[in-house]
Coordinates of C-alpha atoms and ligand atoms in Angstrom, one line a residue:
M1 CA 0.0 0.0 0.0
D2 CA 2.8 2.4 1.0
E3 CA 4.7 1.5 -2.1
L4 CA 1.7 2.2 -4.2
F5 CA 1.2 5.6 -2.5
V6 CA 4.9 6.5 -3.0
G7 CA 4.7 5.4 -6.6
L8 CA 1.7 7.6 -7.2
V9 CA 3.3 10.6 -5.5
V10 CA 6.4 10.1 -7.7
F11 CA 4.3 9.8 -10.8
F12 CA 2.3 13.0 -10.1
L13 CA 5.5 14.9 -9.2
T14 CA 7.1 13.8 -12.4
M15 CA 4.1 14.9 -14.4
L16 CA 4.0 18.2 -12.6
V17 CA 7.7 18.9 -13.3
M18 CA 7.2 18.0 -17.0
W19 CA 4.2 20.2 -17.2
A20 CA 6.0 23.1 -15.6
R21 CA 9.0 22.6 -17.9
S22 CA 7.0 22.6 -21.0
R23 CA 5.2 25.8 -19.9
L24 CA 8.5 27.5 -19.2
Q25 CA 9.8 26.4 -22.5
A26 CA 6.8 27.9 -24.3
L27 CA 7.0 31.1 -22.3
S28 CA 10.6 31.7 -23.1
T29 CA 10.0 31.4 -26.9
F30 CA 10.5 35.1 -27.6
K31 CA 13.5 35.4 -25.4
R32 CA 15.2 32.7 -27.5
M33 CA 14.2 34.6 -30.6
S34 CA 15.4 37.9 -29.2
I35 CA 12.0 39.5 -29.8
P36 CA 10.8 41.9 -27.2
G37 CA 7.4 41.8 -25.5
P38 CA 5.4 42.0 -22.3
K39 CA 6.4 39.7 -19.4
P40 CA 4.1 36.7 -19.3
S41 CA 2.8 35.1 -16.1
F42 CA 3.4 31.4 -15.5
F43 CA -0.2 30.4 -15.5
Y44 CA -2.0 32.5 -18.0
G45 CA 0.7 34.2 -20.1
N46 CA -0.6 37.7 -20.9
T47 CA -4.2 36.6 -21.0
D48 CA -5.4 38.4 -18.0
E49 CA -3.9 41.7 -19.1
A50 CA -5.3 41.2 -22.6
W51 CA -8.9 40.4 -21.5
S52 CA -9.3 41.9 -18.1
Q53 CA -11.5 44.8 -19.3
K54 CA -12.8 43.1 -22.5
K55 CA -10.6 45.5 -24.4
P56 CA -7.9 43.3 -25.9
W57 CA -7.1 45.7 -28.7
L58 CA -6.0 48.3 -26.1
A59 CA -3.7 45.9 -24.4
V60 CA -2.1 45.0 -27.8
D61 CA -1.8 48.8 -28.5
K62 CA -0.1 49.4 -25.2
W63 CA 2.5 46.7 -26.0
Y64 CA 2.8 48.1 -29.6
K65 CA 3.7 51.5 -28.2
E66 CA 6.1 50.0 -25.7
H67 CA 7.9 47.4 -27.8
G68 CA 7.5 48.5 -31.4
R69 CA 5.7 47.0 -34.5
I70 CA 7.0 43.5 -34.0
F71 CA 6.8 41.8 -30.6
G72 CA 5.9 38.6 -28.9
C73 CA 3.1 37.9 -26.4
F74 CA 0.8 35.3 -24.9
P75 CA -2.8 36.7 -25.2
M76 CA -4.3 33.2 -25.2
G77 CA -2.7 31.1 -22.5
I78 CA 0.8 29.9 -23.2
R79 CA 0.5 29.8 -27.0
P80 CA 3.3 32.2 -28.3
T81 CA 1.8 34.8 -30.6
M82 CA 4.0 37.1 -32.7
V83 CA 2.4 40.5 -33.3
V84 CA 3.4 41.9 -36.7
G85 CA 2.5 45.5 -37.5
D86 CA 5.3 46.2 -40.0
P87 CA 3.7 46.7 -43.5
E88 CA 6.6 45.1 -45.4
M89 CA 6.6 42.0 -43.3
L90 CA 2.8 41.9 -43.5
K91 CA 3.0 41.9 -47.3
E92 CA 5.3 38.8 -47.1
I93 CA 3.1 36.9 -44.7
L94 CA -0.4 37.8 -46.0
I95 CA 0.3 37.9 -49.7
K96 CA 3.7 36.9 -51.1
N97 CA 4.4 33.9 -48.9
F98 CA 0.7 33.1 -48.3
S99 CA 1.1 29.4 -49.1
N100 CA 3.1 29.1 -45.9
F101 CA 0.7 31.2 -43.9
R102 CA -2.6 30.1 -45.2
N103 CA -4.1 28.7 -41.9
R104 CA -5.5 30.7 -39.0
P105 CA -4.4 29.4 -35.6
A106 CA -7.2 27.6 -33.8
L107 CA -9.0 29.9 -31.4
G108 CA -10.5 28.1 -28.4
P109 CA -11.2 24.4 -27.9
P110 CA -11.4 21.9 -30.8
R111 CA -14.6 22.6 -32.7
G112 CA -17.4 20.2 -33.6
E113 CA -19.9 20.9 -36.4
P114 CA -21.0 23.3 -37.6
G115 CA -17.9 25.4 -36.7
A116 CA -15.4 22.8 -37.9
S117 CA -16.3 22.9 -41.6
S118 CA -16.6 26.7 -41.9
L119 CA -14.2 28.9 -43.9
T120 CA -13.1 30.7 -40.8
T121 CA -11.6 27.5 -39.2
L122 CA -10.8 25.2 -42.2
R123 CA -7.2 24.6 -43.0
G124 CA -5.0 23.7 -45.9
E125 CA -6.3 22.2 -49.1
R126 CA -9.8 21.8 -47.7
W127 CA -10.0 25.6 -47.0
K128 CA -8.8 26.3 -50.5
R129 CA -11.4 24.0 -52.1
V130 CA -14.3 25.5 -50.0
R131 CA -13.1 29.1 -50.6
N132 CA -12.9 28.4 -54.4
V133 CA -16.4 27.1 -54.5
I134 CA -17.9 29.9 -52.4
S135 CA -16.0 32.9 -53.8
P136 CA -18.2 33.2 -57.0
T137 CA -21.2 33.7 -54.6
F138 CA -19.9 37.2 -54.0
T139 CA -19.3 38.5 -57.6
S140 CA -21.0 41.8 -58.6
K141 CA -23.6 39.9 -60.6
K142 CA -24.6 37.7 -57.7
L143 CA -24.6 40.6 -55.3
R144 CA -26.9 42.6 -57.5
Q145 CA -29.4 39.7 -57.3
M146 CA -29.2 39.9 -53.5
S147 CA -29.5 43.7 -53.3
D148 CA -33.3 43.7 -53.4
G149 CA -33.4 42.1 -50.0
M150 CA -31.2 44.9 -48.6
T151 CA -33.2 47.7 -50.1
S152 CA -36.4 46.2 -48.7
A153 CA -34.9 45.7 -45.3
A154 CA -33.6 49.3 -45.3
S155 CA -37.1 50.5 -46.3
T156 CA -38.6 48.7 -43.2
F157 CA -35.7 50.3 -41.2
T158 CA -36.5 53.9 -42.2
A159 CA -40.2 53.3 -41.6
L160 CA -39.4 52.1 -38.0
L161 CA -37.0 55.1 -37.5
Q162 CA -39.9 57.4 -38.4
K163 CA -42.1 55.7 -35.8
Q164 CA -39.3 56.0 -33.1
T165 CA -38.8 59.7 -34.0
E166 CA -42.5 60.3 -33.4
E167 CA -42.5 58.4 -30.1
K168 CA -39.2 59.3 -28.4
N169 CA -36.7 62.1 -28.2
S170 CA -33.7 59.8 -28.2
F171 CA -33.2 56.0 -28.6
D172 CA -30.5 53.3 -29.2
I173 CA -30.0 52.8 -33.0
Y174 CA -27.5 49.9 -32.5
G175 CA -30.2 47.3 -31.6
M176 CA -32.1 48.4 -34.6
F177 CA -29.1 47.9 -36.9
Q178 CA -28.6 44.4 -35.4
A179 CA -32.1 43.5 -36.3
L180 CA -31.7 45.0 -39.8
T181 CA -28.5 43.1 -40.6
L182 CA -29.9 39.9 -39.2
D183 CA -33.0 40.2 -41.5
V184 CA -30.7 40.9 -44.5
I185 CA -28.2 38.1 -43.9
A186 CA -30.8 35.5 -42.9
Q187 CA -32.6 36.0 -46.1
A188 CA -29.4 36.2 -48.3
A189 CA -27.6 33.3 -46.6
F190 CA -30.3 30.8 -46.3
A191 CA -33.6 32.2 -47.5
L192 CA -35.1 32.6 -44.1
K193 CA -37.6 35.4 -43.9
V194 CA -37.2 36.6 -40.4
D195 CA -38.8 39.8 -39.2
S196 CA -36.6 40.7 -36.3
Q197 CA -36.9 44.4 -37.2
T198 CA -40.6 44.5 -36.4
N199 CA -40.4 41.8 -33.7
P200 CA -37.5 42.6 -31.3
D201 CA -38.3 39.4 -29.4
D202 CA -37.7 37.3 -32.6
A203 CA -36.2 33.9 -31.6
L204 CA -33.4 34.1 -34.2
L205 CA -32.4 37.5 -33.0
T206 CA -32.3 36.4 -29.4
V207 CA -30.2 33.3 -30.4
C208 CA -27.7 35.4 -32.4
R209 CA -27.2 37.9 -29.7
A210 CA -26.6 35.1 -27.2
L211 CA -24.1 33.3 -29.4
F212 CA -21.5 36.0 -29.1
K213 CA -21.5 36.3 -25.4
S214 CA -20.0 33.1 -24.1
F215 CA -16.4 32.7 -25.2
F216 CA -14.5 33.0 -21.9
G217 CA -16.4 30.5 -19.8
P218 CA -14.8 28.1 -17.2
M219 CA -14.0 25.5 -20.0
M220 CA -11.9 28.1 -21.8
K221 CA -10.0 29.1 -18.7
A222 CA -9.2 25.5 -17.9
L223 CA -7.9 24.9 -21.4
L224 CA -5.7 27.9 -21.2
L225 CA -4.2 26.6 -18.0
F226 CA -3.9 23.0 -19.3
P227 CA -3.8 23.1 -23.1
E228 CA -2.9 19.4 -23.0
L229 CA -6.5 18.8 -22.1
G230 CA -7.5 19.9 -25.6
A231 CA -5.4 17.1 -27.1
C232 CA -6.3 14.4 -24.5
F233 CA -10.0 15.0 -24.5
G234 CA -10.4 16.3 -28.1
A235 CA -13.3 14.0 -28.9
L236 CA -15.1 14.9 -25.7
L237 CA -14.6 18.6 -26.2
R238 CA -15.7 18.3 -29.8
A239 CA -18.9 16.6 -28.7
R240 CA -19.5 19.2 -26.1
S241 CA -18.9 22.1 -28.5
T242 CA -20.9 20.5 -31.3
A243 CA -23.9 22.6 -32.0
T244 CA -25.2 24.0 -28.8
A245 CA -28.9 24.2 -28.3
K246 CA -28.8 27.8 -29.7
E247 CA -27.0 26.7 -32.8
F248 CA -29.3 23.8 -33.3
Y249 CA -32.2 26.2 -33.8
V250 CA -30.4 27.8 -36.7
I251 CA -29.2 24.6 -38.2
T252 CA -32.6 23.0 -38.1
H253 CA -33.9 25.9 -40.1
M254 CA -31.2 25.5 -42.7
K255 CA -31.8 21.8 -43.0
E256 CA -35.4 22.4 -43.7
V257 CA -34.6 24.9 -46.5
L258 CA -32.1 22.5 -48.0
S259 CA -34.4 19.5 -48.0
E260 CA -37.3 21.6 -49.4
R261 CA -35.1 22.8 -52.3
Q262 CA -33.8 19.3 -52.9
K263 CA -37.3 17.9 -53.1
N264 CA -38.6 20.8 -55.3
P265 CA -35.8 21.8 -57.6
G266 CA -38.1 24.4 -59.1
L267 CA -37.9 26.3 -55.8
K268 CA -34.7 28.2 -56.7
G269 CA -33.8 31.3 -54.7
N270 CA -31.5 34.3 -55.2
D271 CA -29.4 33.5 -52.2
M272 CA -26.1 32.1 -51.1
I273 CA -27.5 28.7 -50.1
Q274 CA -28.8 28.2 -53.7
L275 CA -25.4 29.3 -55.2
M276 CA -23.6 26.8 -53.0
M277 CA -26.2 24.1 -53.7
D278 CA -25.7 24.5 -57.4
A279 CA -22.0 24.1 -57.1
T280 CA -22.5 21.0 -55.1
D281 CA -25.2 19.5 -57.4
D282 CA -22.9 19.5 -60.4
I283 CA -20.4 17.2 -58.7
Q284 CA -23.1 15.0 -57.2
V285 CA -24.4 14.4 -60.7
D286 CA -20.9 13.4 -61.9
L287 CA -20.5 11.1 -58.9
A288 CA -23.9 9.5 -59.5
K289 CA -23.1 8.9 -63.2
A290 CA -19.8 7.3 -62.3
R291 CA -21.4 5.1 -59.7
V292 CA -23.9 3.8 -62.2
S293 CA -21.2 3.0 -64.7
V294 CA -19.3 1.0 -62.2
N295 CA -21.9 -1.7 -62.6
M296 CA -21.4 -1.9 -66.4
P297 CA -19.2 -4.8 -67.5
S298 CA -16.8 -3.1 -69.8
H299 CA -13.0 -3.1 -70.2
D300 CA -11.1 -0.1 -71.6
G301 CA -7.9 -0.1 -69.6
P302 CA -5.3 -2.7 -68.6
G303 CA -7.6 -5.1 -66.9
A304 CA -9.8 -2.4 -65.3
P305 CA -13.5 -2.1 -65.9
E306 CA -14.5 1.2 -67.4
G307 CA -16.8 2.1 -64.6
T308 CA -14.2 1.6 -61.9
M309 CA -11.8 3.9 -63.8
R310 CA -14.5 6.5 -64.2
L311 CA -15.3 6.3 -60.5
S312 CA -11.7 6.7 -59.6
R313 CA -11.3 9.6 -62.0
T314 CA -14.4 11.3 -60.5
M315 CA -13.0 10.7 -57.0
T316 CA -9.7 12.3 -58.0
K317 CA -11.7 15.2 -59.4
L318 CA -13.7 15.4 -56.2
K319 CA -10.5 15.7 -54.1
S320 CA -9.2 18.6 -56.1
S321 CA -12.3 20.4 -57.6
K322 CA -15.4 22.3 -56.8
Y323 CA -17.8 20.7 -54.5
L324 CA -19.2 21.2 -50.9
T325 CA -20.4 18.4 -48.6
E326 CA -23.7 19.0 -46.9
N327 CA -21.9 19.8 -43.7
E328 CA -19.7 22.4 -45.4
L329 CA -22.7 24.0 -47.0
I330 CA -24.6 24.3 -43.7
A331 CA -21.5 25.3 -41.8
N332 CA -20.8 28.1 -44.2
C333 CA -24.3 29.5 -44.3
F334 CA -24.1 29.4 -40.5
V335 CA -20.8 31.3 -40.5
F336 CA -22.2 33.9 -42.9
L337 CA -25.0 34.5 -40.5
L338 CA -22.5 35.0 -37.6
A339 CA -19.9 36.9 -39.6
G340 CA -22.3 39.1 -41.5
Y341 CA -24.7 40.1 -38.7
E342 CA -22.8 41.7 -35.8
T343 CA -19.8 43.1 -37.9
T344 CA -22.1 44.9 -40.3
A345 CA -24.4 46.2 -37.5
N346 CA -21.3 47.5 -35.7
A347 CA -20.0 49.3 -38.8
L348 CA -23.4 50.9 -39.3
A349 CA -23.5 52.0 -35.7
F350 CA -20.0 53.4 -35.6
T351 CA -20.6 55.4 -38.8
T352 CA -23.9 56.7 -37.5
Y353 CA -22.2 57.8 -34.2
L354 CA -19.4 59.6 -36.2
L355 CA -21.9 61.4 -38.4
A356 CA -23.9 62.5 -35.4
K357 CA -20.7 64.0 -34.0
H358 CA -19.8 65.7 -37.3
P359 CA -22.8 67.5 -38.6
E360 CA -20.8 69.4 -41.3
I361 CA -19.7 66.0 -42.8
Q362 CA -23.2 64.6 -42.5
E363 CA -24.7 67.6 -44.4
K364 CA -22.2 67.3 -47.2
L365 CA -23.0 63.6 -47.4
H366 CA -26.7 64.3 -47.5
D367 CA -26.3 66.7 -50.4
V368 CA -24.2 64.1 -52.3
I369 CA -26.8 61.4 -51.7
V370 CA -29.7 63.7 -52.8
A371 CA -27.9 64.6 -56.0
A372 CA -27.1 60.9 -56.7
M373 CA -30.5 59.5 -55.9
D374 CA -32.6 62.1 -57.8
T375 CA -36.1 61.8 -56.3
A376 CA -36.2 58.0 -55.8
E377 CA -36.5 56.9 -52.2
N378 CA -34.8 53.6 -52.7
V379 CA -31.1 53.2 -53.5
S380 CA -30.3 50.8 -56.2
F381 CA -27.2 48.6 -56.3
E382 CA -25.7 50.7 -59.1
D383 CA -26.4 54.0 -57.3
S384 CA -24.8 52.8 -54.1
A385 CA -21.7 51.4 -55.8
A386 CA -20.8 53.9 -58.4
K387 CA -22.2 57.3 -57.6
L388 CA -21.2 57.8 -54.0
P389 CA -17.5 57.9 -53.5
Y390 CA -17.9 60.3 -50.5
L391 CA -20.1 57.8 -48.8
D392 CA -17.5 55.1 -49.4
A393 CA -14.8 57.3 -48.0
I394 CA -16.9 57.9 -44.9
I395 CA -17.5 54.2 -44.4
K396 CA -13.9 53.4 -44.7
E397 CA -12.8 56.2 -42.4
S398 CA -15.3 54.9 -39.8
L399 CA -13.9 51.3 -40.3
R400 CA -10.4 52.7 -39.7
L401 CA -11.3 54.5 -36.5
F402 CA -13.6 51.7 -35.2
P403 CA -12.7 48.4 -36.9
P404 CA -15.6 46.0 -36.1
I405 CA -13.1 43.1 -35.9
T406 CA -9.8 43.6 -34.1
G407 CA -8.7 40.1 -33.1
F408 CA -9.2 37.9 -36.1
V409 CA -6.6 38.7 -38.7
M410 CA -4.3 35.9 -37.7
R411 CA -2.2 33.4 -39.5
E412 CA -0.2 30.3 -38.5
C413 CA 3.3 29.7 -39.9
G414 CA 3.4 26.4 -41.8
E415 CA 7.1 25.6 -42.1
E416 CA 9.9 27.5 -40.5
C417 CA 10.9 30.4 -42.7
R418 CA 12.7 33.7 -42.7
V419 CA 10.7 36.9 -43.2
N420 CA 12.5 40.2 -43.3
G421 CA 15.4 38.7 -41.4
I422 CA 13.4 37.1 -38.7
V423 CA 13.3 33.3 -38.5
I424 CA 9.6 32.3 -37.7
P425 CA 9.3 28.8 -36.3
A426 CA 6.7 26.4 -37.6
G427 CA 3.4 26.7 -35.8
M428 CA 3.9 30.3 -34.7
A429 CA 0.7 32.3 -34.4
I430 CA 0.9 35.6 -36.2
H431 CA -1.5 38.4 -35.0
V432 CA -2.1 41.5 -37.1
P433 CA -2.7 44.5 -34.7
V434 CA -5.6 46.0 -36.6
W435 CA -6.4 48.8 -34.1
S436 CA -2.8 49.8 -33.7
L437 CA -2.1 49.9 -37.4
H438 CA -5.3 52.0 -37.9
H439 CA -4.1 54.5 -35.2
D440 CA -0.4 54.7 -36.0
P441 CA 0.4 58.4 -36.6
E442 CA 3.2 57.4 -39.1
F443 CA 0.6 55.8 -41.4
W444 CA -2.4 58.0 -40.6
P445 CA -1.5 61.6 -39.6
D446 CA -3.7 62.9 -36.8
P447 CA -5.0 59.3 -36.4
Y448 CA -7.9 60.0 -34.0
T449 CA -9.5 62.6 -36.2
F450 CA -12.5 61.6 -38.4
N451 CA -11.3 62.7 -41.8
P452 CA -13.0 60.9 -44.7
E453 CA -11.0 62.9 -47.3
R454 CA -8.2 60.4 -46.6
F455 CA -10.1 57.8 -48.5
M456 CA -11.3 59.9 -51.5
P457 CA -10.0 58.5 -54.8
E458 CA -7.7 61.5 -55.3
N459 CA -5.9 60.7 -52.1
A460 CA -5.7 56.9 -52.6
S461 CA -2.0 57.0 -53.5
K462 CA -1.2 58.5 -50.1
I463 CA -2.4 55.4 -48.2
Q464 CA 0.4 53.0 -47.4
P465 CA -0.5 49.5 -48.4
M466 CA -1.1 47.0 -45.6
T467 CA -2.1 49.6 -43.1
F468 CA -5.9 49.4 -43.6
M469 CA -7.0 46.0 -42.2
A470 CA -10.7 46.3 -41.5
F471 CA -11.3 43.3 -43.8
G472 CA -7.9 41.7 -43.5
E473 CA -5.7 41.2 -46.5
G474 CA -4.5 38.7 -49.1
P475 CA -6.3 35.5 -50.4
R476 CA -7.8 34.8 -46.9
N477 CA -9.3 38.3 -46.4
C478 CA -13.0 38.8 -45.6
I479 CA -15.1 37.0 -48.3
G480 CA -18.1 39.1 -47.5
L481 CA -16.4 42.5 -48.0
S482 CA -18.5 43.6 -51.0
F483 CA -21.7 42.2 -49.5
A484 CA -21.1 44.2 -46.3
L485 CA -20.1 47.4 -48.1
M486 CA -23.2 47.2 -50.3
E487 CA -25.5 46.7 -47.3
I488 CA -23.9 49.6 -45.4
R489 CA -24.1 51.9 -48.4
I490 CA -27.7 51.2 -49.2
T491 CA -28.8 51.5 -45.5
L492 CA -27.0 54.7 -44.9
A493 CA -28.0 56.4 -48.1
M494 CA -31.7 55.6 -47.5
T495 CA -31.5 56.7 -43.9
L496 CA -29.6 59.9 -44.4
R497 CA -31.7 61.0 -47.2
K498 CA -34.7 61.0 -44.9
F499 CA -33.2 61.9 -41.5
R500 CA -30.7 64.2 -39.9
I501 CA -28.9 62.3 -37.1
K502 CA -28.1 64.3 -34.0
P503 CA -26.3 63.4 -30.7
P504 CA -28.4 63.4 -27.6
S505 CA -27.8 66.4 -25.2
G506 CA -24.8 66.1 -22.9
Q507 CA -21.6 64.1 -23.1
Y508 CA -21.4 61.9 -26.2
E509 CA -18.6 59.3 -26.1
L510 CA -18.7 55.6 -27.1
D511 CA -17.7 52.9 -24.7
L512 CA -16.3 49.8 -26.5
E513 CA -16.0 46.2 -25.6
S514 CA -14.9 43.0 -27.2
P515 CA -16.7 39.7 -26.2
F516 CA -14.3 37.8 -28.4
V517 CA -13.2 38.9 -31.9
T518 CA -15.6 41.7 -32.6
M519 CA -15.5 45.2 -31.2
N520 CA -18.9 46.4 -30.1
P521 CA -20.5 49.7 -28.8
K522 CA -20.9 48.5 -25.2
N523 CA -24.0 50.6 -24.3
G524 CA -25.3 51.0 -27.9
V525 CA -25.4 54.2 -29.9
I526 CA -28.0 56.7 -28.7
V527 CA -29.2 59.3 -31.2
E528 CA -31.9 61.8 -31.9
L529 CA -33.4 62.1 -35.3
E530 CA -35.0 64.9 -37.2
E531 CA -37.0 64.1 -40.3
R532 CA -35.9 65.9 -43.4
K533 CA -38.3 67.3 -46.1
L534 CA -38.1 65.0 -49.1
D535 CA -38.4 66.7 -52.5
Ligands
LIG601 C1 -18.4 45.3 -41.9 C2 -18.5 44.0 -42.0 C3 -17.4 43.0 -41.9 C4 -16.2 43.2 -41.4 C5 -15.5 44.4 -40.8 C6 -15.5 41.9 -41.6 C7 -14.2 41.6 -41.2 C8 -13.5 40.4 -41.4 C9 -12.2 40.2 -41.1 C10 -11.2 41.2 -40.5 C11 -11.9 38.9 -41.5 C12 -10.5 38.2 -41.3 C13 -9.7 38.5 -42.6 C14 -8.3 38.0 -42.6 O1 -8.0 37.1 -41.8 O2 -7.5 38.5 -43.4 C15 -13.1 38.3 -42.0 C16 -13.2 37.0 -42.5 C17 -14.4 36.5 -42.9 N1 -15.6 37.2 -43.1 FE1 -15.9 39.1 -42.8 N2 -16.4 41.0 -42.2 C18 -17.6 41.7 -42.4 C19 -18.7 41.2 -43.0 C20 -18.8 39.9 -43.4 C21 -20.0 39.3 -44.1 C22 -21.2 40.2 -44.5 C23 -19.7 38.0 -44.4 C24 -20.6 37.0 -45.1 C25 -21.6 37.2 -45.8 C26 -18.4 37.7 -43.9 C27 -17.8 36.5 -43.9 C28 -16.5 36.3 -43.6 C29 -15.9 34.9 -43.7 C30 -16.5 33.6 -44.1 C31 -14.5 35.1 -43.3 C32 -13.5 34.0 -43.2 C33 -12.8 34.0 -44.6 C34 -11.7 32.9 -44.7 O3 -11.1 32.5 -43.7 O4 -11.5 32.4 -45.9 N3 -17.9 38.9 -43.3 N4 -14.1 39.3 -42.0

């Protein structure tokens, strides 16, 4: 008995020493590389400092100012993360040497479905295939087909604004933007007609709001302390993280739409799910044909039946070509819903806030919109894209000052390589400090001033490449960029044509917070509206 006890104690002590040594080894990574950075704590690296006030971009910015544009830190437990804010080096990592930096490091515990098959988390060749299939969904032609949904949602939005203006002096416009962007993306991504704008208690809206709130739970903290758990209990964690009850609600909806469309091929829609289904259908037809021919007794190769050869050719094509599995299709519709709802609502809210604070810019924009729109109340796709460069400049300047996503432009180094004289080891996480780049006075003179002129076409050449990162950069940038910009343009043009946005009386400053990768207005955006006379 005593021997057993001693044996157990020795075993646990050995494990403890090994655990401590591997932590110390990880925590000294940047010392070995001679890269500066904040001092990490033994248990949580720099996680506490990064996340204590839910303002991780400010912690990164503090380190950026203290240590320069390239430094090492541990914002997620003991995983070494190299922060790179040097434009030349960023060009190498995000564009020139992309094939070696094509994956994003895993954030959080291992994912089950639907997260595991989505573009945001996929890796390697599988990511490339899925991205290739999905990219054509966002061409101008396809976006134009989806723009009617945006115009109609913006129409409902302005009608609701009118009602609010009649009923209240001031109100929070952020919640209304959330409902608007959810209506738009739910319809565009998976043909779901939700009416969260007119029904603030809409179940989908409630689910989506809740989905963003729960990243740093006890499970996450335990994994940061013992990352080994992720590897040991991968299957268990995957099962636990597979589609929570909230996610199930959305997935069930999607499966219904899918099965309805599969049963009735005539029920085609102008939406992303249809475009992805079409891409998948083509390959399913090929596969079905090949399977049928396997049963045909024929010989056209050295001893191989024709059908078998055809099946094997199709399987080879499947591995390299354009198709999505049903899981991938659902996962990506789901990720569009998440990626397209809160980000776009935040961008709209931040721009509205800035316009309320800068009446002279708002008036100039109003005049430009009236001139571009003639007397029509609705903004068409063409109007929004081509005739309003000043609106575009305002949106980009707002995205610079308040990037809706600050902690997601990340890459992982595939094989050890040298970039601008620095040897980056395999597996190193690279973090692009979006907020710091956007507020660096060397790249953006007077960086905290709202000055849309910076983004006017005549000033484009003055912008240093790789310093505007609101949508990331390179082949793995935001796939929904054009969709989001179109939605923002249409909504703002239709709103500003009808209303003058004013700040409420008293102090008017935004408080920001980050539940995970997005940056949100913590207490919403309160505004007063004045209806304009329409000609
Ligand atoms: C203002 C709104 C939006 C902002 C600021 C934004 C920002 C971003 C950023 C910063 C990234 C990471 C890019 C990188 O790593 O280089 C990203 C990725 C992504 N975004 Fe967006 N996004 C917005 C809207 C949308 C919309 C509307 C959709 C879908 C309809 C979308 C879908 C995605 C997807 C799927 C990815 C992952 C792409 C990949 O890994 O291949 N986003 N977004």
